Amino acid sequence: MSTDTTVRPSSGYHRVIGAAASSAVGDGMRFAALPLLSTAVLDDAFQVSAVTAATTVPWLLFALPAGAYADRFERRLLMVLADLLRAAVLVLTVLLLAADRLTFWPLLTAAFLLGVGEVLFDCASFALLPSVVPKDRLESANGRLFAVQTVGRDLLGQVVGGVLFTVGRAVPLVIDAVSFLASALLLRGVRGPLPEPASGSGSGTAAGKPRLLADIREGVAFVLRDPLLRALTVSAGVINAVYLGQIAVFVILVRDVLELPDAAYGALLAAGAVGGVVGGAVASRLSKAVGRVPALVGNLALMGAAGLAVAATDRVPVVAVAYGVTGFALMVWNVVAVSLRQTIIPDRMLGRATGVYRLFAWGTMPLGALVFGRVSASAGPRAAFALGGVATLLTCLPIAYALLRDSRVTDRRKTTEDAP
């Protein structure tokens, strides 16, 4: 993409943050309301789980194409279209619900399309951000972006979605649609970089292959041949597999090991979200104070230690603190790692590199849930948390090796031209 167009942080940046916050609240309400709606209108447990799963499938199917489109088209426009798609899907869902025609297949299709919109929006938003803030403020901007997404999705959105559903089944869907429209309106005032014109003529490349496939292959090759990007991507896959795996068995730990009521499960999850908000707020300052390498490796170790702490105790305060520490460390890792990737990846490749990263990072999450569920079933949830702690600690070694060998990490004066 061409970077001739410069946007002041006070205009484009705050609009992007506001749009991301509004969109995150909508996603959070969807996370809470869609399973409740599925349970209310469907009688089959498999169909209910299929609707929930349909929202995550687009990450596996469309992360790479979405990243390529984020490099081929204006990213701000792609985010607006993603918001409008989700708003339209929700309005149609409300109409079908009002007409008592919301059956399994329409609900499954709606969940899938909402997931597609999320993939498009997220790939484009993280690729757009570096063009609306100075490079030396990227970590601070990413910290705020992650923080507002966490608050909007994991705290405010889910709580509001669940409460509004008790008021009326359609209420959270309507508010959700409004949140996406508000996001689209905010993004109208953002002026990001325009895509570079495609070389050649027609829709094919010189080799006669579709340009989209060629763009995807270029993005995958770019990430895989860079040792640091490859290490960051693999580490993200391990971290997310462990995190979702622990989430999947956490309810069993709370119920069977800690012997707490159902309400305590939500409170302990909230401790992780609060830790994440704090981590997003301090990530930039922490990275500048200790350096990127200690910030990344140290918080990986912190995540691993927190998992081992949960496995070793049945004391509720220790579990709550450990879960808060996990949320904090995970958020700091995300902020610093994403900012580092945005710094070393050329703008024209940011969308595709984000798609590759998200494919691996999110694609391992279902696998983690299955593996940890199996371990928990055979050896108990403590064994699953111990496995996650060890796996995370072992990840520290290869990522530390890749970070220390790369001059782009230790010398912040390096620019994106140093990227392969």
Coordinates of N, CA and C in Angstrom, one line a residue, residues 204-392:
G204 N -5.6 -11.9 -13.4 CA -4.6 -13.0 -13.2 C -3.2 -12.4 -13.1
T205 N -2.2 -13.2 -12.7 CA -0.8 -12.9 -12.6 C -0.2 -13.3 -13.9
A206 N 1.1 -13.0 -14.0 CA 1.9 -13.3 -15.2 C 1.9 -14.8 -15.4
A207 N 1.8 -15.6 -14.4 CA 1.8 -17.1 -14.5 C 0.4 -17.6 -14.8
G208 N -0.6 -16.7 -14.9 CA -1.9 -17.1 -15.2 C -2.7 -17.5 -14.0
K209 N -2.2 -17.5 -12.8 CA -2.9 -17.9 -11.6 C -3.7 -16.7 -11.0
P210 N -4.8 -17.0 -10.4 CA -5.6 -15.9 -9.8 C -4.7 -15.0 -8.9
R211 N -4.9 -13.7 -8.9 CA -4.1 -12.8 -8.1 C -4.3 -13.0 -6.6
L212 N -5.5 -13.3 -6.2 CA -5.8 -13.5 -4.8 C -4.9 -14.7 -4.3
L213 N -4.9 -15.8 -5.0 CA -4.1 -16.9 -4.5 C -2.6 -16.6 -4.5
A214 N -2.2 -15.8 -5.5 CA -0.7 -15.4 -5.5 C -0.4 -14.5 -4.3
D215 N -1.4 -13.6 -4.0 CA -1.2 -12.7 -2.8 C -1.1 -13.5 -1.5
I216 N -2.0 -14.5 -1.4 CA -2.0 -15.4 -0.2 C -0.7 -16.1 -0.1
R217 N -0.2 -16.7 -1.2 CA 1.1 -17.5 -1.2 C 2.2 -16.6 -0.8
E218 N 2.2 -15.3 -1.3 CA 3.3 -14.4 -1.0 C 3.3 -14.1 0.5
G219 N 2.1 -13.9 1.1 CA 2.0 -13.6 2.5 C 2.4 -14.7 3.4
V220 N 2.0 -16.0 3.0 CA 2.5 -17.1 3.8 C 4.0 -17.3 3.7
A221 N 4.5 -17.2 2.5 CA 6.0 -17.3 2.3 C 6.8 -16.2 3.1
F222 N 6.2 -15.0 3.1 CA 6.9 -13.9 3.8 C 7.0 -14.2 5.3
V223 N 6.0 -14.7 5.9 CA 6.0 -15.1 7.3 C 6.9 -16.3 7.6
L224 N 6.8 -17.3 6.8 CA 7.5 -18.5 7.0 C 9.0 -18.4 6.8
R225 N 9.5 -17.5 5.9 CA 10.9 -17.4 5.7 C 11.6 -16.4 6.7
D226 N 10.8 -15.7 7.5 CA 11.4 -14.8 8.4 C 11.5 -15.5 9.8
P227 N 12.7 -15.8 10.3 CA 12.8 -16.6 11.6 C 12.0 -16.0 12.7
L228 N 12.0 -14.6 12.9 CA 11.4 -14.0 14.0 C 9.8 -14.1 13.8
L229 N 9.3 -13.7 12.6 CA 7.9 -13.8 12.4 C 7.4 -15.3 12.6
R230 N 8.2 -16.2 12.1 CA 7.8 -17.6 12.3 C 7.8 -18.0 13.8
A231 N 8.7 -17.5 14.5 CA 8.8 -17.9 16.0 C 7.6 -17.2 16.7
L232 N 7.3 -16.0 16.4 CA 6.1 -15.3 17.0 C 4.8 -16.0 16.7
T233 N 4.7 -16.4 15.4 CA 3.5 -17.1 15.0 C 3.3 -18.4 15.7
V234 N 4.3 -19.2 15.7 CA 4.3 -20.5 16.4 C 4.0 -20.3 17.9
S235 N 4.7 -19.4 18.5 CA 4.5 -19.1 19.9 C 3.0 -18.7 20.2
A236 N 2.5 -17.8 19.3 CA 1.1 -17.4 19.5 C 0.1 -18.6 19.4
G237 N 0.4 -19.6 18.5 CA -0.4 -20.8 18.4 C -0.4 -21.6 19.7
V238 N 0.8 -21.7 20.3 CA 0.9 -22.5 21.5 C 0.2 -21.8 22.7
I239 N 0.4 -20.5 22.8 CA -0.2 -19.7 23.8 C -1.7 -19.8 23.8
N240 N -2.3 -19.6 22.6 CA -3.7 -19.6 22.4 C -4.3 -21.0 22.7
A241 N -3.6 -22.0 22.2 CA -4.1 -23.4 22.4 C -4.1 -23.7 23.9
V242 N -3.1 -23.2 24.7 CA -3.0 -23.4 26.1 C -4.1 -22.6 26.8
Y243 N -4.3 -21.4 26.4 CA -5.3 -20.5 27.0 C -6.7 -21.0 26.8
L244 N -7.1 -21.4 25.6 CA -8.4 -21.9 25.4 C -8.6 -23.2 26.0
G245 N -7.5 -24.1 26.0 CA -7.6 -25.3 26.7 C -7.9 -25.2 28.1
Q246 N -7.2 -24.2 28.8 CA -7.4 -24.0 30.2 C -8.8 -23.4 30.4
I247 N -9.3 -22.6 29.5 CA -10.7 -22.0 29.7 C -11.7 -23.2 29.6
A248 N -11.4 -24.1 28.7 CA -12.4 -25.2 28.5 C -12.5 -26.1 29.7
V249 N -11.5 -26.2 30.5 CA -11.5 -27.1 31.7 C -11.7 -26.3 33.0
F250 N -11.6 -25.0 32.9 CA -11.7 -24.2 34.1 C -13.0 -24.3 34.9
V251 N -14.1 -24.5 34.1 CA -15.4 -24.6 34.8 C -15.4 -25.9 35.6
I252 N -14.7 -27.0 35.1 CA -14.6 -28.2 35.9 C -13.8 -28.0 37.1
L253 N -12.7 -27.3 37.0 CA -11.8 -27.0 38.2 C -12.6 -26.3 39.2
V254 N -13.4 -25.3 38.8 CA -14.1 -24.5 39.8 C -15.2 -25.3 40.4
R255 N -15.9 -26.1 39.7 CA -17.0 -26.9 40.2 C -16.5 -28.1 41.0
D256 N -15.6 -28.9 40.5 CA -15.2 -30.2 41.1 C -14.0 -30.1 42.1
V257 N -13.1 -29.2 41.8 CA -11.9 -29.2 42.6 C -12.1 -28.1 43.7
L258 N -12.4 -26.9 43.3 CA -12.6 -25.8 44.3 C -14.0 -25.9 45.0
E259 N -14.9 -26.6 44.3 CA -16.3 -26.8 44.9 C -17.0 -25.5 45.2
L260 N -17.0 -24.7 44.1 CA -17.6 -23.4 44.2 C -18.9 -23.3 43.5
P261 N -19.8 -22.4 43.8 CA -21.1 -22.3 43.0 C -20.8 -21.7 41.6
D262 N -21.8 -21.9 40.7 CA -21.7 -21.4 39.4 C -21.3 -19.9 39.2
A263 N -21.8 -19.1 40.2 CA -21.6 -17.7 40.1 C -20.1 -17.4 40.3
A264 N -19.4 -18.2 41.0 CA -17.9 -18.0 41.2 C -17.1 -18.1 39.9
Y265 N -17.7 -19.0 39.0 CA -17.0 -19.2 37.8 C -16.9 -17.9 37.0
G266 N -18.0 -17.2 36.9 CA -18.0 -15.9 36.2 C -17.1 -14.9 36.9
A267 N -17.1 -14.9 38.2 CA -16.2 -13.9 38.9 C -14.7 -14.2 38.7
L268 N -14.4 -15.5 38.6 CA -13.0 -15.8 38.4 C -12.6 -15.5 36.9
L269 N -13.5 -15.7 36.0 CA -13.2 -15.3 34.6 C -13.0 -13.8 34.5
A270 N -13.8 -13.1 35.3 CA -13.7 -11.6 35.3 C -12.3 -11.2 35.8
A271 N -11.7 -11.9 36.7 CA -10.4 -11.6 37.3 C -9.4 -11.6 36.1
G272 N -9.5 -12.6 35.2 CA -8.6 -12.7 34.1 C -8.8 -11.5 33.2
A273 N -10.1 -11.1 32.9 CA -10.3 -9.9 32.1 C -9.8 -8.6 32.7
V274 N -9.9 -8.5 34.0 CA -9.4 -7.3 34.7 C -7.9 -7.3 34.6
G275 N -7.2 -8.4 34.7 CA -5.8 -8.5 34.5 C -5.4 -8.1 33.1
G276 N -6.2 -8.5 32.1 CA -5.9 -8.1 30.8 C -6.0 -6.6 30.5
V277 N -7.0 -6.0 31.1 CA -7.2 -4.5 31.0 C -6.0 -3.8 31.6
V278 N -5.5 -4.2 32.8 CA -4.3 -3.6 33.4 C -3.1 -3.9 32.5
G279 N -3.0 -5.1 32.0 CA -1.8 -5.3 31.1 C -1.8 -4.5 29.9
G280 N -3.0 -4.2 29.3 CA -3.1 -3.3 28.1 C -2.7 -1.9 28.4
A281 N -3.0 -1.5 29.7 CA -2.7 -0.1 30.0 C -1.3 0.1 30.3
V282 N -0.5 -0.9 30.8 CA 0.9 -0.7 31.1 C 1.9 -1.3 30.2
A283 N 1.4 -2.0 29.2 CA 2.3 -2.8 28.3 C 3.3 -1.9 27.6
S284 N 2.9 -0.8 27.1 CA 3.9 0.1 26.4 C 5.0 0.6 27.4
R285 N 4.6 1.0 28.5 CA 5.6 1.5 29.5 C 6.5 0.4 30.0
L286 N 5.9 -0.8 30.2 CA 6.7 -1.9 30.6 C 7.7 -2.3 29.6
S287 N 7.3 -2.3 28.3 CA 8.2 -2.7 27.2 C 9.4 -1.7 27.1
K288 N 9.1 -0.4 27.3 CA 10.1 0.7 27.2 C 11.0 0.6 28.4
A289 N 10.5 0.2 29.5 CA 11.3 0.2 30.8 C 12.3 -1.0 30.8
V290 N 11.8 -2.2 30.4 CA 12.7 -3.4 30.5 C 13.2 -3.9 29.1
G291 N 12.6 -3.4 28.0 CA 13.0 -3.9 26.7 C 12.0 -4.9 26.2
R292 N 11.9 -5.0 24.9 CA 11.0 -5.9 24.2 C 11.3 -7.4 24.6
V293 N 12.5 -7.8 24.6 CA 12.8 -9.2 24.8 C 12.4 -9.6 26.2
P294 N 12.8 -8.9 27.3 CA 12.3 -9.3 28.6 C 10.8 -9.2 28.8
A295 N 10.2 -8.2 28.1 CA 8.7 -8.1 28.2 C 8.0 -9.3 27.6
L296 N 8.5 -9.8 26.4 CA 7.9 -10.9 25.8 C 8.2 -12.2 26.5
V297 N 9.5 -12.5 26.7 CA 9.9 -13.8 27.4 C 9.4 -13.8 28.8
G298 N 9.6 -12.7 29.5 CA 9.2 -12.6 30.9 C 7.7 -12.9 31.1
N299 N 6.9 -12.4 30.3 CA 5.4 -12.6 30.4 C 5.0 -14.0 29.9
L300 N 5.8 -14.6 29.0 CA 5.5 -16.0 28.7 C 5.8 -16.8 29.9
A301 N 6.9 -16.6 30.6 CA 7.3 -17.3 31.8 C 6.2 -17.1 32.9
L302 N 5.7 -15.9 33.0 CA 4.7 -15.5 34.0 C 3.4 -16.3 33.7
M303 N 3.0 -16.5 32.4 CA 1.8 -17.3 32.1 C 2.0 -18.7 32.5
G304 N 3.2 -19.3 32.2 CA 3.5 -20.6 32.5 C 3.5 -20.9 34.0
A305 N 4.1 -19.9 34.8 CA 4.1 -20.1 36.2 C 2.7 -20.0 36.8
A306 N 1.8 -19.1 36.2 CA 0.5 -19.0 36.7 C -0.3 -20.3 36.5
G307 N -0.1 -20.9 35.4 CA -0.7 -22.2 35.1 C -0.3 -23.3 36.1
L308 N 1.0 -23.3 36.5 CA 1.5 -24.3 37.4 C 0.9 -23.9 38.8
A309 N 0.7 -22.6 39.1 CA 0.2 -22.3 40.4 C -1.2 -22.7 40.6
V310 N -2.0 -22.6 39.5 CA -3.4 -23.1 39.6 C -3.4 -24.6 39.8
A311 N -2.5 -25.3 39.1 CA -2.5 -26.8 39.2 C -2.1 -27.2 40.6
A312 N -1.4 -26.4 41.3 CA -0.8 -26.8 42.6 C -1.6 -26.4 43.8
T313 N -2.7 -25.8 43.7 CA -3.4 -25.3 44.8 C -4.9 -25.5 44.7
D314 N -5.6 -25.5 45.9 CA -7.1 -25.5 45.9 C -7.6 -24.3 46.7
R315 N -6.7 -23.3 46.8 CA -7.1 -22.1 47.5 C -7.6 -21.1 46.5
V316 N -8.8 -20.6 46.7 CA -9.5 -19.8 45.8 C -8.8 -18.4 45.6
P317 N -8.3 -17.7 46.6 CA -7.6 -16.5 46.3 C -6.3 -16.7 45.4
V318 N -5.6 -17.8 45.6 CA -4.5 -18.1 44.8 C -4.9 -18.3 43.3
V319 N -6.0 -19.0 43.1 CA -6.5 -19.2 41.7 C -6.9 -17.9 41.1
A320 N -7.6 -17.1 41.9 CA -8.0 -15.8 41.3 C -6.9 -14.9 40.9
V321 N -5.8 -14.8 41.8 CA -4.7 -14.0 41.5 C -3.9 -14.6 40.3
A322 N -3.8 -15.9 40.2 CA -3.1 -16.6 39.1 C -3.9 -16.3 37.8
Y323 N -5.2 -16.3 37.8 CA -5.9 -16.1 36.6 C -5.8 -14.6 36.2
G324 N -5.8 -13.7 37.2 CA -5.5 -12.3 36.8 C -4.2 -12.1 36.3
V325 N -3.2 -12.8 36.8 CA -1.8 -12.7 36.3 C -1.7 -13.2 34.9
T326 N -2.5 -14.3 34.6 CA -2.5 -14.9 33.2 C -3.1 -13.9 32.3
G327 N -4.2 -13.2 32.6 CA -4.8 -12.2 31.8 C -3.8 -11.0 31.5
F328 N -3.1 -10.6 32.6 CA -2.1 -9.5 32.5 C -1.0 -9.9 31.5
A329 N -0.4 -11.1 31.8 CA 0.8 -11.5 31.0 C 0.4 -11.7 29.5
L330 N -0.8 -12.3 29.3 CA -1.3 -12.5 27.9 C -1.5 -11.2 27.2
M331 N -2.0 -10.3 27.9 CA -2.3 -9.0 27.2 C -0.9 -8.3 26.9
V332 N 0.0 -8.3 27.8 CA 1.3 -7.6 27.5 C 2.0 -8.3 26.4
W333 N 2.0 -9.7 26.4 CA 2.5 -10.4 25.2 C 1.9 -10.0 23.9
N334 N 0.6 -9.9 23.9 CA -0.1 -9.6 22.6 C 0.2 -8.2 22.2
V335 N 0.2 -7.2 23.1 CA 0.5 -5.8 22.7 C 1.9 -5.7 22.2
V336 N 2.9 -6.2 22.9 CA 4.3 -6.1 22.4 C 4.6 -6.9 21.2
A337 N 4.0 -8.1 21.1 CA 4.3 -8.9 19.9 C 3.6 -8.3 18.7
V338 N 2.4 -7.9 18.8 CA 1.7 -7.3 17.6 C 2.4 -6.0 17.2
S339 N 2.8 -5.2 18.2 CA 3.5 -3.9 17.8 C 4.8 -4.2 17.1
L340 N 5.5 -5.3 17.6 CA 6.8 -5.7 16.9 C 6.5 -6.1 15.5
R341 N 5.5 -6.9 15.3 CA 5.2 -7.4 13.9 C 4.8 -6.2 13.1
Q342 N 4.0 -5.2 13.6 CA 3.7 -4.1 12.8 C 4.9 -3.2 12.4
T343 N 5.9 -3.2 13.3 CA 7.1 -2.4 13.0 C 8.0 -3.0 11.9
I344 N 8.1 -4.4 11.9 CA 9.1 -5.0 11.0 C 8.4 -5.5 9.7
I345 N 7.1 -5.4 9.6 CA 6.5 -5.9 8.4 C 6.1 -4.7 7.5
P346 N 6.5 -4.7 6.2 CA 6.1 -3.6 5.4 C 4.6 -3.4 5.3
D347 N 4.2 -2.2 5.1 CA 2.7 -1.9 5.1 C 2.0 -2.7 4.0
R348 N 2.6 -2.9 2.9 CA 1.9 -3.6 1.8 C 1.6 -5.1 2.2
M349 N 2.3 -5.6 3.2 CA 2.2 -7.0 3.6 C 1.4 -7.2 4.9
L350 N 1.0 -6.1 5.6 CA 0.5 -6.2 6.9 C -0.8 -7.0 7.0
G351 N -1.7 -6.8 6.0 CA -2.9 -7.5 6.0 C -2.7 -9.0 5.9
R352 N -1.9 -9.4 4.9 CA -1.6 -10.9 4.7 C -0.9 -11.5 5.9
A353 N 0.1 -10.8 6.4 CA 0.8 -11.3 7.6 C -0.1 -11.4 8.8
T354 N -1.0 -10.5 8.9 CA -2.0 -10.6 10.0 C -2.9 -11.8 9.8
G355 N -3.3 -12.1 8.6 CA -4.1 -13.2 8.3 C -3.4 -14.5 8.6
V356 N -2.1 -14.6 8.2 CA -1.3 -15.9 8.5 C -1.2 -16.0 10.0
Y357 N -0.9 -14.9 10.7 CA -0.7 -15.0 12.1 C -2.0 -15.4 12.8
R358 N -3.1 -14.9 12.4 CA -4.4 -15.2 13.1 C -4.8 -16.6 12.7
L359 N -4.5 -17.1 11.5 CA -4.8 -18.5 11.2 C -4.2 -19.5 12.1
F360 N -2.9 -19.3 12.4 CA -2.2 -20.2 13.3 C -2.6 -19.9 14.7
A361 N -2.7 -18.7 15.1 CA -3.0 -18.3 16.5 C -4.4 -18.8 16.9
W362 N -5.4 -18.6 16.0 CA -6.7 -19.0 16.3 C -7.0 -20.4 15.9
G363 N -6.3 -20.9 14.9 CA -6.6 -22.3 14.4 C -6.2 -23.3 15.4
T364 N -5.3 -23.0 16.3 CA -4.9 -24.0 17.3 C -5.8 -24.0 18.5
M365 N -6.7 -23.1 18.6 CA -7.5 -23.0 19.8 C -8.5 -24.2 20.0
P366 N -9.2 -24.6 18.9 CA -10.0 -25.8 19.1 C -9.2 -27.0 19.4
L367 N -8.0 -27.2 18.9 CA -7.1 -28.3 19.2 C -6.8 -28.3 20.7
G368 N -6.4 -27.1 21.2 CA -6.1 -27.0 22.6 C -7.3 -27.4 23.5
A369 N -8.5 -27.0 23.1 CA -9.7 -27.3 23.9 C -9.9 -28.9 23.9
L370 N -9.7 -29.5 22.8 CA -9.8 -31.0 22.7 C -8.8 -31.7 23.5
V371 N -7.5 -31.3 23.4 CA -6.4 -31.9 24.1 C -6.6 -31.8 25.6
F372 N -6.8 -30.5 26.0 CA -6.9 -30.3 27.5 C -8.2 -30.9 28.0
G373 N -9.2 -31.0 27.3 CA -10.4 -31.7 27.7 C -10.1 -33.2 27.9
R374 N -9.4 -33.8 27.0 CA -9.0 -35.2 27.1 C -8.1 -35.4 28.4
V375 N -7.1 -34.5 28.6 CA -6.3 -34.7 29.7 C -7.1 -34.5 31.0
S376 N -8.0 -33.6 31.0 CA -8.8 -33.3 32.2 C -9.7 -34.5 32.5
A377 N -10.2 -35.2 31.4 CA -11.1 -36.3 31.6 C -10.4 -37.5 32.2
S378 N -9.1 -37.7 31.8 CA -8.4 -38.8 32.3 C -7.6 -38.6 33.6
A379 N -7.1 -37.3 33.8 CA -6.2 -37.1 34.9 C -6.7 -35.9 35.8
G380 N -7.8 -35.3 35.4 CA -8.3 -34.1 36.2 C -7.8 -32.8 35.7
P381 N -8.6 -31.7 36.0 CA -8.3 -30.4 35.5 C -6.9 -29.8 35.9
R382 N -6.4 -30.3 37.1 CA -5.1 -29.8 37.6 C -4.0 -30.3 36.6
A383 N -4.1 -31.5 36.1 CA -3.1 -32.0 35.2 C -3.1 -31.2 33.9
A384 N -4.3 -30.8 33.5 CA -4.4 -29.9 32.3 C -3.7 -28.6 32.5
F385 N -3.9 -28.0 33.6 CA -3.3 -26.7 33.9 C -1.7 -26.9 34.0
A386 N -1.3 -28.0 34.6 CA 0.1 -28.3 34.7 C 0.7 -28.5 33.3
L387 N 0.0 -29.2 32.5 CA 0.5 -29.4 31.1 C 0.6 -28.0 30.4
G388 N -0.4 -27.1 30.5 CA -0.3 -25.8 29.9 C 0.8 -25.0 30.5
G389 N 1.1 -25.1 31.8 CA 2.2 -24.3 32.3 C 3.5 -24.8 31.8
V390 N 3.7 -26.1 31.7 CA 5.0 -26.6 31.2 C 5.2 -26.2 29.7
A391 N 4.1 -26.4 28.9 CA 4.2 -26.1 27.5 C 4.5 -24.6 27.2
T392 N 3.9 -23.7 28.0 CA 4.2 -22.3 27.9 C 5.6 -22.0 28.3

